[in-house]
PDB file of C-alpha atoms in Angstrom:
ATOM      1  CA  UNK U  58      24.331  13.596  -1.923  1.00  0.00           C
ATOM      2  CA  UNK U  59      22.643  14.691   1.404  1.00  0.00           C
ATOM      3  CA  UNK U  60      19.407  15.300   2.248  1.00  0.00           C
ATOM      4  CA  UNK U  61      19.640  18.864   2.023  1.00  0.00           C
ATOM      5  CA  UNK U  62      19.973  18.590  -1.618  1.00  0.00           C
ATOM      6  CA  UNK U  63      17.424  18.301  -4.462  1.00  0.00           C
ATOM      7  CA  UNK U  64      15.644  14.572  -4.828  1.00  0.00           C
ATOM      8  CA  UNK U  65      16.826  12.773  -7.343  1.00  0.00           C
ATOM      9  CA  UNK U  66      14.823  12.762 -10.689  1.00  0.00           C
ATOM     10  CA  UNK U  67      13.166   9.393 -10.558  1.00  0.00           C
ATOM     11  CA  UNK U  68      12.463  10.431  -6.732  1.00  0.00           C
ATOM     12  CA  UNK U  69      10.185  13.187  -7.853  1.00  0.00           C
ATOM     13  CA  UNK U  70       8.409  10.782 -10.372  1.00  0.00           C
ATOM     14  CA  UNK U  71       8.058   7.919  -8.036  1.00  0.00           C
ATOM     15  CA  UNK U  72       6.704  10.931  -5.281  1.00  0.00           C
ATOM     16  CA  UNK U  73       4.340  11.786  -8.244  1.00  0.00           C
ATOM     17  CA  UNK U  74       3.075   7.846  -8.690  1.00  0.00           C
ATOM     18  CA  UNK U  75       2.792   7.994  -4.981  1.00  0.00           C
ATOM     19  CA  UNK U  76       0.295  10.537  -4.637  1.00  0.00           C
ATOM     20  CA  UNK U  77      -1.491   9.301  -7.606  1.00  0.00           C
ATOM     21  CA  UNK U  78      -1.704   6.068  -6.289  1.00  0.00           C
ATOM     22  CA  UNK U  79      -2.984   7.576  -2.857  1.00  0.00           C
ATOM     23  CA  UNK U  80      -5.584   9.373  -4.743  1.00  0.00           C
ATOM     24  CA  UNK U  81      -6.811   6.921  -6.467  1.00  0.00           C
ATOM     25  CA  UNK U  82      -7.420   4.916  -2.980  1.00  0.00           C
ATOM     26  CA  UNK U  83      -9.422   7.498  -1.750  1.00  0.00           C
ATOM     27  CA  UNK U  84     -11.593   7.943  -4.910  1.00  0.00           C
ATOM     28  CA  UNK U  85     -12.052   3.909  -4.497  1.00  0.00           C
ATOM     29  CA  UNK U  86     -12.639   3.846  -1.016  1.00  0.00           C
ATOM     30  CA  UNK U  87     -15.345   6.777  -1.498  1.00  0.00           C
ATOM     31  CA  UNK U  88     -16.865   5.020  -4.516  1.00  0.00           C
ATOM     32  CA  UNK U  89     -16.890   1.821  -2.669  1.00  0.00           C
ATOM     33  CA  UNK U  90     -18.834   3.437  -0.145  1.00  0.00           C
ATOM     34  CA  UNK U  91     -21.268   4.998  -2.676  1.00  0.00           C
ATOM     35  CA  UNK U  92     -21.839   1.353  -4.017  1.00  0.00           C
ATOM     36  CA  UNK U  93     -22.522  -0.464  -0.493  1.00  0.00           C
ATOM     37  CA  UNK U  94     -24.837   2.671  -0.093  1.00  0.00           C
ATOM     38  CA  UNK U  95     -26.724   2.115  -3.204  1.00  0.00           C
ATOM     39  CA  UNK U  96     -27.045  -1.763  -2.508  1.00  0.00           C
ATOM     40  CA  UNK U  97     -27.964  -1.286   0.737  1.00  0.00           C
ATOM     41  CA  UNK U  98     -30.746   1.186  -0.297  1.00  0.00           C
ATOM     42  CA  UNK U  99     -32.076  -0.989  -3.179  1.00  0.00           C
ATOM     43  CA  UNK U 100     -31.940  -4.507  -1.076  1.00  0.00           C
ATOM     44  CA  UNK U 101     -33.469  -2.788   2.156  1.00  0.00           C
ATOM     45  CA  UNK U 102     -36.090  -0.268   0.361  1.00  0.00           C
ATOM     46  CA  UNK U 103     -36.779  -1.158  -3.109  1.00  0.00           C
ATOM     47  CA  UNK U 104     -36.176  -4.857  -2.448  1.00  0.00           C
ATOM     48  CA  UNK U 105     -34.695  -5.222  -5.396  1.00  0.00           C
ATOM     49  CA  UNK U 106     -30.463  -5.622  -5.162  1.00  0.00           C
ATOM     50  CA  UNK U 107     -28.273  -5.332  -8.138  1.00  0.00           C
ATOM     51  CA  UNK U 108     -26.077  -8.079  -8.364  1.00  0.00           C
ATOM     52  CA  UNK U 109     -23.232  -6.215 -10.027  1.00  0.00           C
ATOM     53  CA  UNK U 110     -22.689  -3.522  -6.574  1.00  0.00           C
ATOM     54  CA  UNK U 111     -21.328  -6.454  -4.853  1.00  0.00           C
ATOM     55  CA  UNK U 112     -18.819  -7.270  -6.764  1.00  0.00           C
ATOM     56  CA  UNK U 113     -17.701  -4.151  -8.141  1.00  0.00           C
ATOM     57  CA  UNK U 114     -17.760  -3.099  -4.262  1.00  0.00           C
ATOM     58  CA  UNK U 115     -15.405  -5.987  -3.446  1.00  0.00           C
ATOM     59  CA  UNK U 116     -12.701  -5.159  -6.667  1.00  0.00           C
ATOM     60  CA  UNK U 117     -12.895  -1.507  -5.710  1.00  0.00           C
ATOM     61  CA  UNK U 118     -11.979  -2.475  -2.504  1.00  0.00           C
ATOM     62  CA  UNK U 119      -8.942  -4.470  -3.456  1.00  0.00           C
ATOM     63  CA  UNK U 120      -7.694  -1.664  -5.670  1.00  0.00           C
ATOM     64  CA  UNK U 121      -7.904   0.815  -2.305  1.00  0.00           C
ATOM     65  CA  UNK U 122      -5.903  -1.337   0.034  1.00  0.00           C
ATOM     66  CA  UNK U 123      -3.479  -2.615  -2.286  1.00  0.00           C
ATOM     67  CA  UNK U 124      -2.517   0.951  -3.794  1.00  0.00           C
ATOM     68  CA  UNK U 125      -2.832   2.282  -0.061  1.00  0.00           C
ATOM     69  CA  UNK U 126      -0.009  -0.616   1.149  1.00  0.00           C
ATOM     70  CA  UNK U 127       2.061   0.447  -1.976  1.00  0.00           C
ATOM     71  CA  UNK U 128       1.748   4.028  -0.744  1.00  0.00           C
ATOM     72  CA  UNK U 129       2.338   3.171   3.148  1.00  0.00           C
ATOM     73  CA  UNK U 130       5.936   1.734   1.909  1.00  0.00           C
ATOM     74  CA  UNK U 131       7.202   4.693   0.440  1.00  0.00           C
ATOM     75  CA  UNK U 132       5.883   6.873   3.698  1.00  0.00           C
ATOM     76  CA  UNK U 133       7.015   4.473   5.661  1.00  0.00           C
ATOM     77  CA  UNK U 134       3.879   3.874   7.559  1.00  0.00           C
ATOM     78  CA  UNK U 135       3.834  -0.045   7.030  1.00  0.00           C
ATOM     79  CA  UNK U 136       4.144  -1.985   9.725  1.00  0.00           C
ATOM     80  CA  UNK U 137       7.362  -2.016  11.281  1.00  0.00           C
ATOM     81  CA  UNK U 138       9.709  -3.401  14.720  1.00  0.00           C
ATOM     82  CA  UNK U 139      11.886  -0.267  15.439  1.00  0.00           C
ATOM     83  CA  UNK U 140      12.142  -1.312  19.244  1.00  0.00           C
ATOM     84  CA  UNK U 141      15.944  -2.626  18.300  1.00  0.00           C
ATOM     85  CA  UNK U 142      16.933   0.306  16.493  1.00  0.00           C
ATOM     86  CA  UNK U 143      16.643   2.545  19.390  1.00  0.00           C
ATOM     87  CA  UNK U 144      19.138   0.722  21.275  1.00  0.00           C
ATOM     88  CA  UNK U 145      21.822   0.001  18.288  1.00  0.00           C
ATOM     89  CA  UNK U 146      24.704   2.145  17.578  1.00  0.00           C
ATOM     90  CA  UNK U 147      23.212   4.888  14.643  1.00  0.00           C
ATOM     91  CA  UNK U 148      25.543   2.553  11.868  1.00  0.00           C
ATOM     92  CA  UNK U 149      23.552  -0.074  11.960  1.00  0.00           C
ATOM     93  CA  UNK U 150      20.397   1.109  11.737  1.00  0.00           C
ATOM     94  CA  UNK U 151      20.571   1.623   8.257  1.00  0.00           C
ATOM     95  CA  UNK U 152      22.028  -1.578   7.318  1.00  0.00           C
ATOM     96  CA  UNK U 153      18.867  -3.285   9.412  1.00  0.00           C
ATOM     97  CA  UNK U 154      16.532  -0.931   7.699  1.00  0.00           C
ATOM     98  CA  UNK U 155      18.152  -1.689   4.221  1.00  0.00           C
ATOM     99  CA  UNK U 156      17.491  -5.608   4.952  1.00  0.00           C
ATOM    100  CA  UNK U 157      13.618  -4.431   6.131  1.00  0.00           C
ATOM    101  CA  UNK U 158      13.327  -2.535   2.733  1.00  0.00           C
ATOM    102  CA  UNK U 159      14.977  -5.942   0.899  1.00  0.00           C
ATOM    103  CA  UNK U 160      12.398  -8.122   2.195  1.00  0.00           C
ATOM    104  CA  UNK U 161       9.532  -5.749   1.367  1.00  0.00           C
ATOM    105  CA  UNK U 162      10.725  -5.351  -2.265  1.00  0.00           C
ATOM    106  CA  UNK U 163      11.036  -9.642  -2.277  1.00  0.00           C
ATOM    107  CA  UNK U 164       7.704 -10.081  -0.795  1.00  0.00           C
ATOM    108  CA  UNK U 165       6.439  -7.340  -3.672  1.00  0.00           C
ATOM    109  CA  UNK U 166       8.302  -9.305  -6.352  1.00  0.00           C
ATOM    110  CA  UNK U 167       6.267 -11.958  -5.025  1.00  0.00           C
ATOM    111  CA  UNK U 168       3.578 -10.531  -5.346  1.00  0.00           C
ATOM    112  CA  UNK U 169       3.869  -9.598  -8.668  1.00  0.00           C
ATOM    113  CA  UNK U 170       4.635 -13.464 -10.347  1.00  0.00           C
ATOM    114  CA  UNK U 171       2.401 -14.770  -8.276  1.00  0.00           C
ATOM    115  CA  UNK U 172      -0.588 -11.869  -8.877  1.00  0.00           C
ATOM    116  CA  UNK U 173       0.362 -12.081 -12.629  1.00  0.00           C
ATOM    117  CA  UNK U 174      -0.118 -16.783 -12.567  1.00  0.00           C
ATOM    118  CA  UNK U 175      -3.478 -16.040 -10.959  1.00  0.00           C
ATOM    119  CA  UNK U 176      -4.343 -13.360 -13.608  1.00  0.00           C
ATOM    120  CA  UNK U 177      -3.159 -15.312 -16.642  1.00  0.00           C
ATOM    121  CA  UNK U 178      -5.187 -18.442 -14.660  1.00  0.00           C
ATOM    122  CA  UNK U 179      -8.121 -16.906 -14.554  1.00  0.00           C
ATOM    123  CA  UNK U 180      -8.229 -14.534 -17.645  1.00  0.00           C
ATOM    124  CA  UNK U 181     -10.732 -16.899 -19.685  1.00  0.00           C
ATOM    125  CA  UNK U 182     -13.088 -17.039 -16.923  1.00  0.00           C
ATOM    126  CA  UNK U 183     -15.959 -15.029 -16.819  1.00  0.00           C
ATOM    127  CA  UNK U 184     -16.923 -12.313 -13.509  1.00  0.00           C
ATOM    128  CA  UNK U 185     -20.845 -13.214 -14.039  1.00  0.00           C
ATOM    129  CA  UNK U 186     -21.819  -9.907 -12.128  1.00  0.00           C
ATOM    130  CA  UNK U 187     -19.786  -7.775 -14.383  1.00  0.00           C
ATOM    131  CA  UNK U 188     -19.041  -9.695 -17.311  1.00  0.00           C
ATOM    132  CA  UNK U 189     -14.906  -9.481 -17.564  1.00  0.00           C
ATOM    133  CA  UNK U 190     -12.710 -11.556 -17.589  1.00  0.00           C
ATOM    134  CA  UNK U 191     -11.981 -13.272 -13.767  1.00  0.00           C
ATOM    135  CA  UNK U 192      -8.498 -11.873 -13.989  1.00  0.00           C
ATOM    136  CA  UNK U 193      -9.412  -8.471 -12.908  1.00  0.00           C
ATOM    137  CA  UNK U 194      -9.490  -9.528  -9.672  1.00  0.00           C
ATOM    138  CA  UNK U 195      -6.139  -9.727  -9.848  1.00  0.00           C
ATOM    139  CA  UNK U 196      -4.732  -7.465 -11.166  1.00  0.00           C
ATOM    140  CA  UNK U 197      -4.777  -5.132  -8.221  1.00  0.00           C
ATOM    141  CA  UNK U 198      -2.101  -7.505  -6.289  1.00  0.00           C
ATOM    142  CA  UNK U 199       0.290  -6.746  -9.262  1.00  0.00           C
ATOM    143  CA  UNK U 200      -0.056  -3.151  -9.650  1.00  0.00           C
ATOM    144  CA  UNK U 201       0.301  -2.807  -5.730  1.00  0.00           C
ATOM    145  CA  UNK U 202       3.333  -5.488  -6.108  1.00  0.00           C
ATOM    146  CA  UNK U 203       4.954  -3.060  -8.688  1.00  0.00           C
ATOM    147  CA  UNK U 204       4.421  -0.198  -6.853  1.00  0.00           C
ATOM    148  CA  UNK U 205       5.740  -2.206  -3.405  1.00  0.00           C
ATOM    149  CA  UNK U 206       8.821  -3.170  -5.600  1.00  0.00           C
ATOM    150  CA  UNK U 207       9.370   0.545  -7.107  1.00  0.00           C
ATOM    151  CA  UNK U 208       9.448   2.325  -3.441  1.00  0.00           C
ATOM    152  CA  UNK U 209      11.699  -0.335  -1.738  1.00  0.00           C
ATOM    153  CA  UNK U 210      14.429   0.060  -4.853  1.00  0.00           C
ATOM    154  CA  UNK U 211      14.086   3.807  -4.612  1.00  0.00           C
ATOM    155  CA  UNK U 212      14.475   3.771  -0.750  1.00  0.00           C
ATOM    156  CA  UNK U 213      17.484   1.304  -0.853  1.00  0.00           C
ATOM    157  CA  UNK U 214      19.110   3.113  -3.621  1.00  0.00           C
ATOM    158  CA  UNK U 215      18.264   6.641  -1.791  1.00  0.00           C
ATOM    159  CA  UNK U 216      20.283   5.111   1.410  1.00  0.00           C
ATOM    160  CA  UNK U 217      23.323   3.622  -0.819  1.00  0.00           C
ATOM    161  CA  UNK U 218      23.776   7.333  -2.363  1.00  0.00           C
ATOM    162  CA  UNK U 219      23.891   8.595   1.149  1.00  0.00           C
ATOM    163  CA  UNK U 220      20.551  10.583   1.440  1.00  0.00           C
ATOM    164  CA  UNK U 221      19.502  10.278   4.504  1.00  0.00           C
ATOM    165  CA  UNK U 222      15.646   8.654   4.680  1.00  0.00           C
ATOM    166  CA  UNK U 223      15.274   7.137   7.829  1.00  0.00           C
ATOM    167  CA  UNK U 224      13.390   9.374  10.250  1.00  0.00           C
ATOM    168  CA  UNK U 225      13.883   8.275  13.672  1.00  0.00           C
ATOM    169  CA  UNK U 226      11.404   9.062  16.644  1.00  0.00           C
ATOM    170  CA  UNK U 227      13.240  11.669  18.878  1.00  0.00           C
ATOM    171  CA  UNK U 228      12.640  10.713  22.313  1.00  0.00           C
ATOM    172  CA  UNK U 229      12.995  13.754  23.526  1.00  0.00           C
ATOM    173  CA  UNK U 230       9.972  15.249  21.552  1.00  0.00           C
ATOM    174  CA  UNK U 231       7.408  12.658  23.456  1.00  0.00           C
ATOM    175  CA  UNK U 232       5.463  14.053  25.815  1.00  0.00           C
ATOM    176  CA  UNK U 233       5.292  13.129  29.224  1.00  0.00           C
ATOM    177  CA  UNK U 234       2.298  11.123  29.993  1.00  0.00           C
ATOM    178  CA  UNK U 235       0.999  11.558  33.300  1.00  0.00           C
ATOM    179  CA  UNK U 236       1.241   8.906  35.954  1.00  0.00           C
ATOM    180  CA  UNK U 237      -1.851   6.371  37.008  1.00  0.00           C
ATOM    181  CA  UNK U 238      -2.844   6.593  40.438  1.00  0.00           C
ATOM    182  CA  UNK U 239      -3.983   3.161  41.842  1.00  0.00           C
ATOM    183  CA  UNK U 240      -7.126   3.595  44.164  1.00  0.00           C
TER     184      UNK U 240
END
């Protein structure tokens, strides 16, 4: 297969989890916002805070980021060291990248048994703010862990059917920056 051709089924679906998952970061990082608002306004005006905002706030919060990392590994925006790959031959770039993407999907794995012990740990305590059961705050880790674990498989298996995914800066696009002048 090349990249010219027509993603490969599960592709589309994971592309369609992917935006999803991207949407529902935004709508948590906007309602998030809307809840620190409305805590702010009742501690600082009415004098009177809710003691469910801050919590909910906080959970909201670790939906957003872990959902957005999911989503930042199948764009490829996570963090990365690319300074090698510019100066290897173009074969093994892939094969580094393909290690990169093994160790993502490990530390995802990771996250997942280790997200889903602290939510079976904690599943008969009590959130006193919100009333549900303490492992809800967990449960974020696995779903982004999942998610992690889904895009790394589908960008290793992408590379071992020979489409080509990794997008490499070309150097000859940067602009020229012009020089400092000392004083």
């Amino acid at each position: 297969m090349t990249s010219s051709a027509a993603p490969p089924r599960f592709s589309v679906v994971l592309s369609r989890i992917c935006d999803g998952a991207l949407y529902l970061a935004g709508i948590g990082l906007v309602a998030m916002t809307a809840l620190v608002a409305y805590q702010v306004f009742f501690r600082f005006v009415l004098n009177s805070s809710p003691s469910w905002t801050e919590t909910s706030a906080i959970m909201l919060m670790n939906w957003f980021i872990f959902l957005g990392a999911a989503v930042g590994v199948r764009e490829i925006y996570h963090m990365g060291f690319d300074v090698l790959l510019y100066v290897l031959p173009k074969g093994s770039k892939g094969a580094l990248r393909t290690l990169s993407d093994l160790i993502v999907l490990g530390f995802g794995f990771g996250m997942v048994w280790y997200g889903c012990k602290l939510v079976g740990l904690t599943w008969h305590t009590i959130i006193p703010a919100l009333e549900l059961p303490g492992g809800f705050d967990y449960l974020p880790l696995v779903a982004g862990g999942v998610l992690i674990c889904l895009f790394s498989a589908e960008r290793i298996a992408l590379r071992w059917s020979g489409v080509d995914i990794d997008k490499d800066i070309n150097l000859e696009d940067v602009p020229e920056m012009p020089a400092v002048q000392e004083a």
